[in-house]
JSON list of C-alpha atoms in Angstrom, two decimals:
[
{"chain": "A", "resi": 1, "resn": "MET", "atom": "CA", "xyz": [142.87, 77.36, 99.80]},
{"chain": "A", "resi": 2, "resn": "ASP", "atom": "CA", "xyz": [139.27, 78.00, 100.82]},
{"chain": "A", "resi": 3, "resn": "ARG", "atom": "CA", "xyz": [138.10, 75.31, 98.39]},
{"chain": "A", "resi": 4, "resn": "LYS", "atom": "CA", "xyz": [139.58, 72.48, 100.48]},
{"chain": "A", "resi": 5, "resn": "PRO", "atom": "CA", "xyz": [137.42, 73.10, 103.60]},
{"chain": "A", "resi": 6, "resn": "ASP", "atom": "CA", "xyz": [134.33, 73.54, 101.40]},
{"chain": "A", "resi": 7, "resn": "THR", "atom": "CA", "xyz": [135.08, 70.25, 99.64]},
{"chain": "A", "resi": 8, "resn": "ASP", "atom": "CA", "xyz": [135.72, 68.48, 102.95]},
{"chain": "A", "resi": 9, "resn": "ASN", "atom": "CA", "xyz": [132.47, 69.84, 104.35]},
{"chain": "A", "resi": 10, "resn": "LEU", "atom": "CA", "xyz": [130.60, 68.73, 101.23]},
{"chain": "A", "resi": 11, "resn": "GLU", "atom": "CA", "xyz": [132.13, 65.25, 101.42]},
{"chain": "A", "resi": 12, "resn": "MET", "atom": "CA", "xyz": [131.16, 64.94, 105.10]},
{"chain": "A", "resi": 13, "resn": "ARG", "atom": "CA", "xyz": [127.59, 65.98, 104.32]},
{"chain": "A", "resi": 14, "resn": "LEU", "atom": "CA", "xyz": [127.45, 63.52, 101.40]},
{"chain": "A", "resi": 15, "resn": "GLN", "atom": "CA", "xyz": [128.75, 60.69, 103.61]},
{"chain": "A", "resi": 16, "resn": "ALA", "atom": "CA", "xyz": [126.14, 61.52, 106.25]},
{"chain": "A", "resi": 17, "resn": "LEU", "atom": "CA", "xyz": [123.43, 61.47, 103.57]},
{"chain": "A", "resi": 18, "resn": "GLU", "atom": "CA", "xyz": [124.68, 58.16, 102.17]},
{"chain": "A", "resi": 19, "resn": "SER", "atom": "CA", "xyz": [124.72, 56.59, 105.62]},
{"chain": "A", "resi": 20, "resn": "ARG", "atom": "CA", "xyz": [121.14, 57.74, 106.17]},
{"chain": "A", "resi": 21, "resn": "LEU", "atom": "CA", "xyz": [120.01, 56.39, 102.80]},
{"chain": "A", "resi": 22, "resn": "TYR", "atom": "CA", "xyz": [121.90, 53.12, 102.67]},
{"chain": "A", "resi": 23, "resn": "GLY", "atom": "CA", "xyz": [122.76, 52.49, 106.29]},
{"chain": "A", "resi": 24, "resn": "GLU", "atom": "CA", "xyz": [125.61, 49.98, 106.58]},
{"chain": "A", "resi": 25, "resn": "ARG", "atom": "CA", "xyz": [125.07, 48.36, 103.16]},
{"chain": "A", "resi": 26, "resn": "ARG", "atom": "CA", "xyz": [128.14, 47.51, 101.17]},
{"chain": "A", "resi": 27, "resn": "ASN", "atom": "CA", "xyz": [128.66, 46.95, 97.46]},
{"chain": "A", "resi": 28, "resn": "LYS", "atom": "CA", "xyz": [130.07, 43.71, 95.99]},
{"chain": "A", "resi": 29, "resn": "SER", "atom": "CA", "xyz": [133.68, 44.69, 96.72]},
{"chain": "A", "resi": 30, "resn": "GLY", "atom": "CA", "xyz": [132.88, 45.34, 100.41]},
{"chain": "A", "resi": 31, "resn": "LYS", "atom": "CA", "xyz": [133.11, 49.16, 100.22]},
{"chain": "A", "resi": 32, "resn": "PRO", "atom": "CA", "xyz": [130.27, 51.38, 101.47]},
{"chain": "A", "resi": 33, "resn": "VAL", "atom": "CA", "xyz": [127.68, 52.28, 98.81]},
{"chain": "A", "resi": 34, "resn": "LYS", "atom": "CA", "xyz": [128.18, 55.78, 97.33]},
{"chain": "A", "resi": 35, "resn": "CYS", "atom": "CA", "xyz": [125.25, 57.89, 96.04]},
{"chain": "A", "resi": 36, "resn": "ALA", "atom": "CA", "xyz": [127.29, 59.53, 93.30]},
{"chain": "A", "resi": 37, "resn": "GLU", "atom": "CA", "xyz": [128.45, 56.18, 91.97]},
{"chain": "A", "resi": 38, "resn": "SER", "atom": "CA", "xyz": [124.91, 54.82, 91.99]},
{"chain": "A", "resi": 39, "resn": "LEU", "atom": "CA", "xyz": [123.56, 57.89, 90.23]},
{"chain": "A", "resi": 40, "resn": "SER", "atom": "CA", "xyz": [126.28, 57.82, 87.57]},
{"chain": "A", "resi": 41, "resn": "ARG", "atom": "CA", "xyz": [125.55, 54.10, 86.91]},
{"chain": "A", "resi": 42, "resn": "ILE", "atom": "CA", "xyz": [121.83, 54.84, 86.59]},
{"chain": "A", "resi": 43, "resn": "GLN", "atom": "CA", "xyz": [122.55, 57.78, 84.24]},
{"chain": "A", "resi": 44, "resn": "ALA", "atom": "CA", "xyz": [124.83, 55.60, 82.10]},
{"chain": "A", "resi": 45, "resn": "GLY", "atom": "CA", "xyz": [122.18, 52.87, 81.95]},
{"chain": "A", "resi": 46, "resn": "LEU", "atom": "CA", "xyz": [119.48, 55.35, 80.91]},
{"chain": "A", "resi": 47, "resn": "THR", "atom": "CA", "xyz": [121.76, 56.86, 78.26]},
{"chain": "A", "resi": 48, "resn": "ASN", "atom": "CA", "xyz": [122.56, 53.42, 76.85]},
{"chain": "A", "resi": 49, "resn": "THR", "atom": "CA", "xyz": [118.89, 52.51, 76.79]},
{"chain": "A", "resi": 50, "resn": "ALA", "atom": "CA", "xyz": [117.99, 55.80, 75.14]},
{"chain": "A", "resi": 51, "resn": "ASN", "atom": "CA", "xyz": [120.67, 55.36, 72.46]},
{"chain": "A", "resi": 52, "resn": "LYS", "atom": "CA", "xyz": [119.51, 51.84, 71.64]},
{"chain": "A", "resi": 53, "resn": "ARG", "atom": "CA", "xyz": [115.87, 52.72, 71.13]},
{"chain": "A", "resi": 54, "resn": "GLU", "atom": "CA", "xyz": [114.86, 54.96, 68.23]},
{"chain": "A", "resi": 55, "resn": "ARG", "atom": "CA", "xyz": [111.61, 56.05, 69.86]},
{"chain": "A", "resi": 56, "resn": "VAL", "atom": "CA", "xyz": [113.46, 57.46, 72.87]},
{"chain": "A", "resi": 57, "resn": "LYS", "atom": "CA", "xyz": [115.87, 59.34, 70.57]},
{"chain": "A", "resi": 58, "resn": "ILE", "atom": "CA", "xyz": [112.92, 60.91, 68.77]},
{"chain": "A", "resi": 59, "resn": "LEU", "atom": "CA", "xyz": [111.34, 61.78, 72.11]},
{"chain": "A", "resi": 60, "resn": "HIS", "atom": "CA", "xyz": [114.52, 63.56, 73.24]},
{"chain": "A", "resi": 61, "resn": "LYS", "atom": "CA", "xyz": [114.52, 65.59, 70.05]},
{"chain": "A", "resi": 62, "resn": "LYS", "atom": "CA", "xyz": [110.90, 66.63, 70.53]},
{"chain": "A", "resi": 63, "resn": "ILE", "atom": "CA", "xyz": [111.18, 67.50, 74.20]},
{"chain": "A", "resi": 64, "resn": "GLU", "atom": "CA", "xyz": [111.04, 71.24, 73.49]},
{"chain": "A", "resi": 65, "resn": "ASP", "atom": "CA", "xyz": [107.79, 70.78, 71.62]},
{"chain": "A", "resi": 66, "resn": "LEU", "atom": "CA", "xyz": [106.41, 68.76, 74.50]},
{"chain": "A", "resi": 67, "resn": "LEU", "atom": "CA", "xyz": [107.34, 71.48, 76.99]},
{"chain": "A", "resi": 68, "resn": "LYS", "atom": "CA", "xyz": [105.60, 74.03, 74.76]},
{"chain": "A", "resi": 69, "resn": "TYR", "atom": "CA", "xyz": [102.46, 71.89, 74.69]},
{"chain": "A", "resi": 70, "resn": "LEU", "atom": "CA", "xyz": [102.52, 71.46, 78.46]},
{"chain": "A", "resi": 71, "resn": "ASP", "atom": "CA", "xyz": [102.57, 75.23, 79.02]},
{"chain": "A", "resi": 72, "resn": "PRO", "atom": "CA", "xyz": [99.09, 76.37, 80.27]},
{"chain": "A", "resi": 73, "resn": "GLN", "atom": "CA", "xyz": [99.19, 79.47, 78.05]},
{"chain": "A", "resi": 74, "resn": "PHE", "atom": "CA", "xyz": [99.59, 77.31, 74.96]},
{"chain": "A", "resi": 75, "resn": "THR", "atom": "CA", "xyz": [95.99, 76.13, 75.23]},
{"chain": "A", "resi": 76, "resn": "ASP", "atom": "CA", "xyz": [94.85, 79.76, 75.46]},
{"chain": "A", "resi": 77, "resn": "HIS", "atom": "CA", "xyz": [96.87, 80.53, 72.35]},
{"chain": "A", "resi": 78, "resn": "ILE", "atom": "CA", "xyz": [95.20, 77.71, 70.44]},
{"chain": "A", "resi": 79, "resn": "THR", "atom": "CA", "xyz": [91.66, 78.08, 71.77]},
{"chain": "A", "resi": 80, "resn": "VAL", "atom": "CA", "xyz": [91.29, 81.90, 71.73]},
{"chain": "A", "resi": 81, "resn": "PRO", "atom": "CA", "xyz": [90.84, 83.12, 68.15]},
{"chain": "A", "resi": 82, "resn": "ASP", "atom": "CA", "xyz": [92.12, 86.50, 66.98]},
{"chain": "A", "resi": 83, "resn": "ALA", "atom": "CA", "xyz": [88.59, 87.88, 66.81]},
{"chain": "A", "resi": 84, "resn": "MET", "atom": "CA", "xyz": [88.09, 87.11, 70.50]},
{"chain": "A", "resi": 85, "resn": "LYS", "atom": "CA", "xyz": [91.40, 88.80, 71.34]},
{"chain": "A", "resi": 86, "resn": "LEU", "atom": "CA", "xyz": [90.24, 91.85, 69.40]},
{"chain": "A", "resi": 87, "resn": "GLU", "atom": "CA", "xyz": [87.00, 91.89, 71.44]},
{"chain": "A", "resi": 88, "resn": "PHE", "atom": "CA", "xyz": [89.04, 91.77, 74.66]},
{"chain": "A", "resi": 89, "resn": "ILE", "atom": "CA", "xyz": [91.02, 94.79, 73.51]},
{"chain": "A", "resi": 90, "resn": "LEU", "atom": "CA", "xyz": [87.90, 96.69, 72.44]},
{"chain": "A", "resi": 91, "resn": "ALA", "atom": "CA", "xyz": [86.22, 95.92, 75.76]},
{"chain": "A", "resi": 92, "resn": "GLU", "atom": "CA", "xyz": [89.16, 97.58, 77.52]},
{"chain": "A", "resi": 93, "resn": "GLU", "atom": "CA", "xyz": [89.27, 100.49, 75.08]},
{"chain": "A", "resi": 94, "resn": "ASP", "atom": "CA", "xyz": [88.13, 103.12, 77.64]},
{"chain": "A", "resi": 95, "resn": "PHE", "atom": "CA", "xyz": [90.70, 101.98, 80.15]},
{"chain": "A", "resi": 96, "resn": "LEU", "atom": "CA", "xyz": [93.48, 101.94, 77.55]},
{"chain": "A", "resi": 97, "resn": "LEU", "atom": "CA", "xyz": [92.53, 105.43, 76.34]},
{"chain": "A", "resi": 98, "resn": "SER", "atom": "CA", "xyz": [92.53, 106.81, 79.89]},
{"chain": "A", "resi": 99, "resn": "GLN", "atom": "CA", "xyz": [95.96, 105.27, 80.50]},
{"chain": "A", "resi": 100, "resn": "ALA", "atom": "CA", "xyz": [97.23, 106.78, 77.24]},
{"chain": "A", "resi": 101, "resn": "ALA", "atom": "CA", "xyz": [95.92, 110.21, 78.30]},
{"chain": "A", "resi": 102, "resn": "LEU", "atom": "CA", "xyz": [97.67, 109.87, 81.65]},
{"chain": "A", "resi": 103, "resn": "LEU", "atom": "CA", "xyz": [100.92, 108.94, 79.92]},
{"chain": "A", "resi": 104, "resn": "GLU", "atom": "CA", "xyz": [100.62, 111.97, 77.65]},
{"chain": "A", "resi": 105, "resn": "GLN", "atom": "CA", "xyz": [100.01, 114.15, 80.70]},
{"chain": "A", "resi": 106, "resn": "VAL", "atom": "CA", "xyz": [103.13, 112.74, 82.38]},
{"chain": "A", "resi": 107, "resn": "SER", "atom": "CA", "xyz": [105.21, 113.37, 79.26]},
{"chain": "A", "resi": 108, "resn": "SER", "atom": "CA", "xyz": [103.88, 116.96, 79.05]},
{"chain": "A", "resi": 109, "resn": "LEU", "atom": "CA", "xyz": [104.86, 117.53, 82.70]},
{"chain": "A", "resi": 110, "resn": "GLN", "atom": "CA", "xyz": [108.37, 116.17, 82.14]},
{"chain": "A", "resi": 111, "resn": "PRO", "atom": "CA", "xyz": [109.88, 119.68, 81.70]},
{"chain": "A", "resi": 112, "resn": "LEU", "atom": "CA", "xyz": [108.62, 120.58, 85.18]},
{"chain": "A", "resi": 113, "resn": "LEU", "atom": "CA", "xyz": [110.57, 117.67, 86.63]},
{"chain": "A", "resi": 114, "resn": "ASP", "atom": "CA", "xyz": [113.70, 119.03, 84.98]},
{"chain": "A", "resi": 115, "resn": "SER", "atom": "CA", "xyz": [113.23, 122.48, 86.55]},
{"chain": "A", "resi": 116, "resn": "THR", "atom": "CA", "xyz": [115.86, 124.02, 88.81]},
{"chain": "A", "resi": 117, "resn": "TYR", "atom": "CA", "xyz": [113.49, 123.98, 91.79]},
{"chain": "A", "resi": 118, "resn": "ILE", "atom": "CA", "xyz": [113.01, 120.19, 91.58]},
{"chain": "A", "resi": 119, "resn": "ARG", "atom": "CA", "xyz": [116.75, 119.74, 91.14]},
{"chain": "A", "resi": 120, "resn": "ALA", "atom": "CA", "xyz": [117.36, 121.89, 94.22]},
{"chain": "A", "resi": 121, "resn": "VAL", "atom": "CA", "xyz": [114.91, 119.75, 96.21]},
{"chain": "A", "resi": 122, "resn": "PHE", "atom": "CA", "xyz": [116.63, 116.63, 94.91]},
{"chain": "A", "resi": 123, "resn": "LEU", "atom": "CA", "xyz": [120.01, 118.01, 95.97]},
{"chain": "A", "resi": 124, "resn": "LEU", "atom": "CA", "xyz": [118.56, 118.83, 99.35]},
{"chain": "A", "resi": 125, "resn": "PHE", "atom": "CA", "xyz": [117.48, 115.22, 99.80]},
{"chain": "A", "resi": 126, "resn": "THR", "atom": "CA", "xyz": [120.86, 113.95, 98.68]},
{"chain": "A", "resi": 127, "resn": "ASP", "atom": "CA", "xyz": [122.40, 115.94, 101.56]},
{"chain": "A", "resi": 128, "resn": "VAL", "atom": "CA", "xyz": [120.16, 114.16, 104.04]},
{"chain": "A", "resi": 129, "resn": "PRO", "atom": "CA", "xyz": [122.93, 111.83, 105.32]},
{"chain": "A", "resi": 130, "resn": "GLU", "atom": "CA", "xyz": [125.00, 114.87, 106.33]},
{"chain": "A", "resi": 131, "resn": "HIS", "atom": "CA", "xyz": [122.09, 116.34, 108.21]},
{"chain": "A", "resi": 132, "resn": "ALA", "atom": "CA", "xyz": [121.17, 112.99, 109.72]},
{"chain": "A", "resi": 133, "resn": "THR", "atom": "CA", "xyz": [124.22, 113.04, 112.00]},
{"chain": "A", "resi": 134, "resn": "LYS", "atom": "CA", "xyz": [123.39, 116.57, 113.13]},
{"chain": "A", "resi": 135, "resn": "LEU", "atom": "CA", "xyz": [119.79, 115.56, 113.70]},
{"chain": "A", "resi": 136, "resn": "GLN", "atom": "CA", "xyz": [120.92, 112.52, 115.69]},
{"chain": "A", "resi": 137, "resn": "ARG", "atom": "CA", "xyz": [123.10, 114.69, 117.89]},
{"chain": "A", "resi": 138, "resn": "LEU", "atom": "CA", "xyz": [120.26, 117.18, 118.43]},
{"chain": "A", "resi": 139, "resn": "SER", "atom": "CA", "xyz": [117.89, 114.32, 119.24]},
{"chain": "A", "resi": 140, "resn": "GLN", "atom": "CA", "xyz": [120.27, 113.07, 121.91]},
{"chain": "A", "resi": 141, "resn": "ILE", "atom": "CA", "xyz": [120.54, 116.57, 123.39]},
{"chain": "A", "resi": 142, "resn": "HIS", "atom": "CA", "xyz": [116.75, 116.85, 123.33]},
{"chain": "A", "resi": 143, "resn": "ILE", "atom": "CA", "xyz": [116.37, 113.52, 125.14]},
{"chain": "A", "resi": 144, "resn": "LYS", "atom": "CA", "xyz": [118.87, 114.60, 127.82]},
{"chain": "A", "resi": 145, "resn": "GLU", "atom": "CA", "xyz": [117.04, 117.88, 128.28]},
{"chain": "A", "resi": 146, "resn": "GLN", "atom": "CA", "xyz": [113.73, 116.05, 128.57]},
{"chain": "A", "resi": 147, "resn": "ASP", "atom": "CA", "xyz": [115.25, 113.89, 131.31]},
{"chain": "A", "resi": 148, "resn": "GLN", "atom": "CA", "xyz": [116.53, 117.03, 133.08]},
{"chain": "A", "resi": 149, "resn": "ILE", "atom": "CA", "xyz": [113.09, 118.63, 132.77]},
{"chain": "A", "resi": 150, "resn": "GLU", "atom": "CA", "xyz": [111.54, 115.52, 134.31]},
{"chain": "A", "resi": 151, "resn": "VAL", "atom": "CA", "xyz": [113.95, 115.72, 137.27]},
{"chain": "A", "resi": 152, "resn": "GLN", "atom": "CA", "xyz": [113.29, 119.47, 137.67]},
{"chain": "A", "resi": 153, "resn": "SER", "atom": "CA", "xyz": [109.53, 118.87, 137.48]},
{"chain": "A", "resi": 154, "resn": "GLN", "atom": "CA", "xyz": [109.75, 116.28, 140.24]},
{"chain": "A", "resi": 155, "resn": "GLU", "atom": "CA", "xyz": [111.78, 118.67, 142.43]},
{"chain": "A", "resi": 156, "resn": "VAL", "atom": "CA", "xyz": [109.32, 121.54, 141.83]},
{"chain": "A", "resi": 157, "resn": "LYS", "atom": "CA", "xyz": [106.41, 119.23, 142.62]},
{"chain": "A", "resi": 158, "resn": "LYS", "atom": "CA", "xyz": [108.13, 118.19, 145.84]},
{"chain": "A", "resi": 159, "resn": "LEU", "atom": "CA", "xyz": [108.74, 121.85, 146.81]},
{"chain": "A", "resi": 160, "resn": "PHE", "atom": "CA", "xyz": [105.08, 122.71, 146.12]},
{"chain": "A", "resi": 161, "resn": "GLU", "atom": "CA", "xyz": [103.97, 119.81, 148.29]},
{"chain": "A", "resi": 162, "resn": "GLU", "atom": "CA", "xyz": [106.23, 120.99, 151.13]},
{"chain": "A", "resi": 163, "resn": "TYR", "atom": "CA", "xyz": [104.99, 124.58, 150.70]},
{"chain": "A", "resi": 164, "resn": "ASN", "atom": "CA", "xyz": [101.34, 123.45, 150.78]},
{"chain": "A", "resi": 165, "resn": "LYS", "atom": "CA", "xyz": [102.02, 121.35, 153.87]},
{"chain": "A", "resi": 166, "resn": "MET", "atom": "CA", "xyz": [103.74, 124.29, 155.57]},
{"chain": "A", "resi": 167, "resn": "MET", "atom": "CA", "xyz": [100.86, 126.64, 154.70]},
{"chain": "A", "resi": 168, "resn": "PHE", "atom": "CA", "xyz": [98.36, 124.12, 156.03]},
{"chain": "A", "resi": 169, "resn": "LEU", "atom": "CA", "xyz": [100.28, 123.76, 159.29]},
{"chain": "A", "resi": 170, "resn": "LEU", "atom": "CA", "xyz": [100.68, 127.56, 159.66]},
{"chain": "A", "resi": 171, "resn": "SER", "atom": "CA", "xyz": [96.99, 128.07, 158.96]},
{"chain": "A", "resi": 172, "resn": "LYS", "atom": "CA", "xyz": [96.11, 125.45, 161.54]},
{"chain": "A", "resi": 173, "resn": "GLN", "atom": "CA", "xyz": [98.48, 127.05, 164.08]},
{"chain": "A", "resi": 174, "resn": "PHE", "atom": "CA", "xyz": [97.03, 130.53, 163.50]},
{"chain": "A", "resi": 175, "resn": "THR", "atom": "CA", "xyz": [93.52, 129.11, 163.89]},
{"chain": "A", "resi": 176, "resn": "GLN", "atom": "CA", "xyz": [94.49, 127.54, 167.22]},
{"chain": "A", "resi": 177, "resn": "TRP", "atom": "CA", "xyz": [96.11, 130.80, 168.42]},
{"chain": "A", "resi": 178, "resn": "ASP", "atom": "CA", "xyz": [93.03, 132.73, 167.36]},
{"chain": "A", "resi": 179, "resn": "GLU", "atom": "CA", "xyz": [90.83, 130.27, 169.28]},
{"chain": "A", "resi": 180, "resn": "THR", "atom": "CA", "xyz": [93.06, 130.50, 172.35]},
{"chain": "A", "resi": 181, "resn": "LEU", "atom": "CA", "xyz": [93.14, 134.32, 172.21]},
{"chain": "A", "resi": 182, "resn": "ARG", "atom": "CA", "xyz": [89.36, 134.48, 171.82]},
{"chain": "A", "resi": 183, "resn": "ASN", "atom": "CA", "xyz": [88.87, 132.19, 174.85]},
{"chain": "A", "resi": 184, "resn": "MET", "atom": "CA", "xyz": [91.22, 134.37, 176.93]},
{"chain": "A", "resi": 185, "resn": "GLU", "atom": "CA", "xyz": [89.43, 137.56, 175.87]},
{"chain": "A", "resi": 186, "resn": "GLU", "atom": "CA", "xyz": [86.06, 136.07, 176.76]},
{"chain": "A", "resi": 187, "resn": "ALA", "atom": "CA", "xyz": [87.40, 134.96, 180.14]},
{"chain": "A", "resi": 188, "resn": "LYS", "atom": "CA", "xyz": [88.55, 138.53, 180.90]},
{"chain": "A", "resi": 189, "resn": "GLY", "atom": "CA", "xyz": [85.43, 140.05, 179.47]},
{"chain": "A", "resi": 190, "resn": "ILE", "atom": "CA", "xyz": [87.17, 141.88, 176.66]},
{"chain": "A", "resi": 191, "resn": "ARG", "atom": "CA", "xyz": [85.18, 142.25, 173.59]},
{"chain": "A", "resi": 192, "resn": "PRO", "atom": "CA", "xyz": [87.05, 141.16, 170.42]},
{"chain": "A", "resi": 193, "resn": "VAL", "atom": "CA", "xyz": [87.73, 143.79, 167.80]},
{"chain": "A", "resi": 194, "resn": "GLU", "atom": "CA", "xyz": [86.10, 143.12, 164.49]}
]
């Protein structure tokens, strides 16, 4: 059932492509030119031509050989003698030996990877999805608490500012009262107590 819409869509796309390629051209019978028909005619013509000519038949049989010869590595295979390949290997001997030593070290450490501790760690990591939901929930709680702390910090800052303003005003008022009292004492001739 799903094949029908896919086929219809494909046919519409093919018709759009044909109209772009051929425009309004028509074949001899007056029907619009179809790409598939043209391609099948060309294929049939090439097949007929290939079957009539012996050289083309031979070429088709040797196509695998031709592909092998066209491969860039084929020339390396032909041009690099075995002695040269041996020199390449001997030049890399130190590197190959160090890699072999590392592989032996890995194989000697294999029993450690099979230990119960490593298995326990592995099991711990396989339980990560379970803990991920808990961690997500805790992260959300943490974010909410950070927001609440920010609000509380702003309120405390505001209270400190009001307190400082009040202290400044009280200090200023006491200074004025002290000045007024001092002026009154001087006017009456009373000596201030120190």
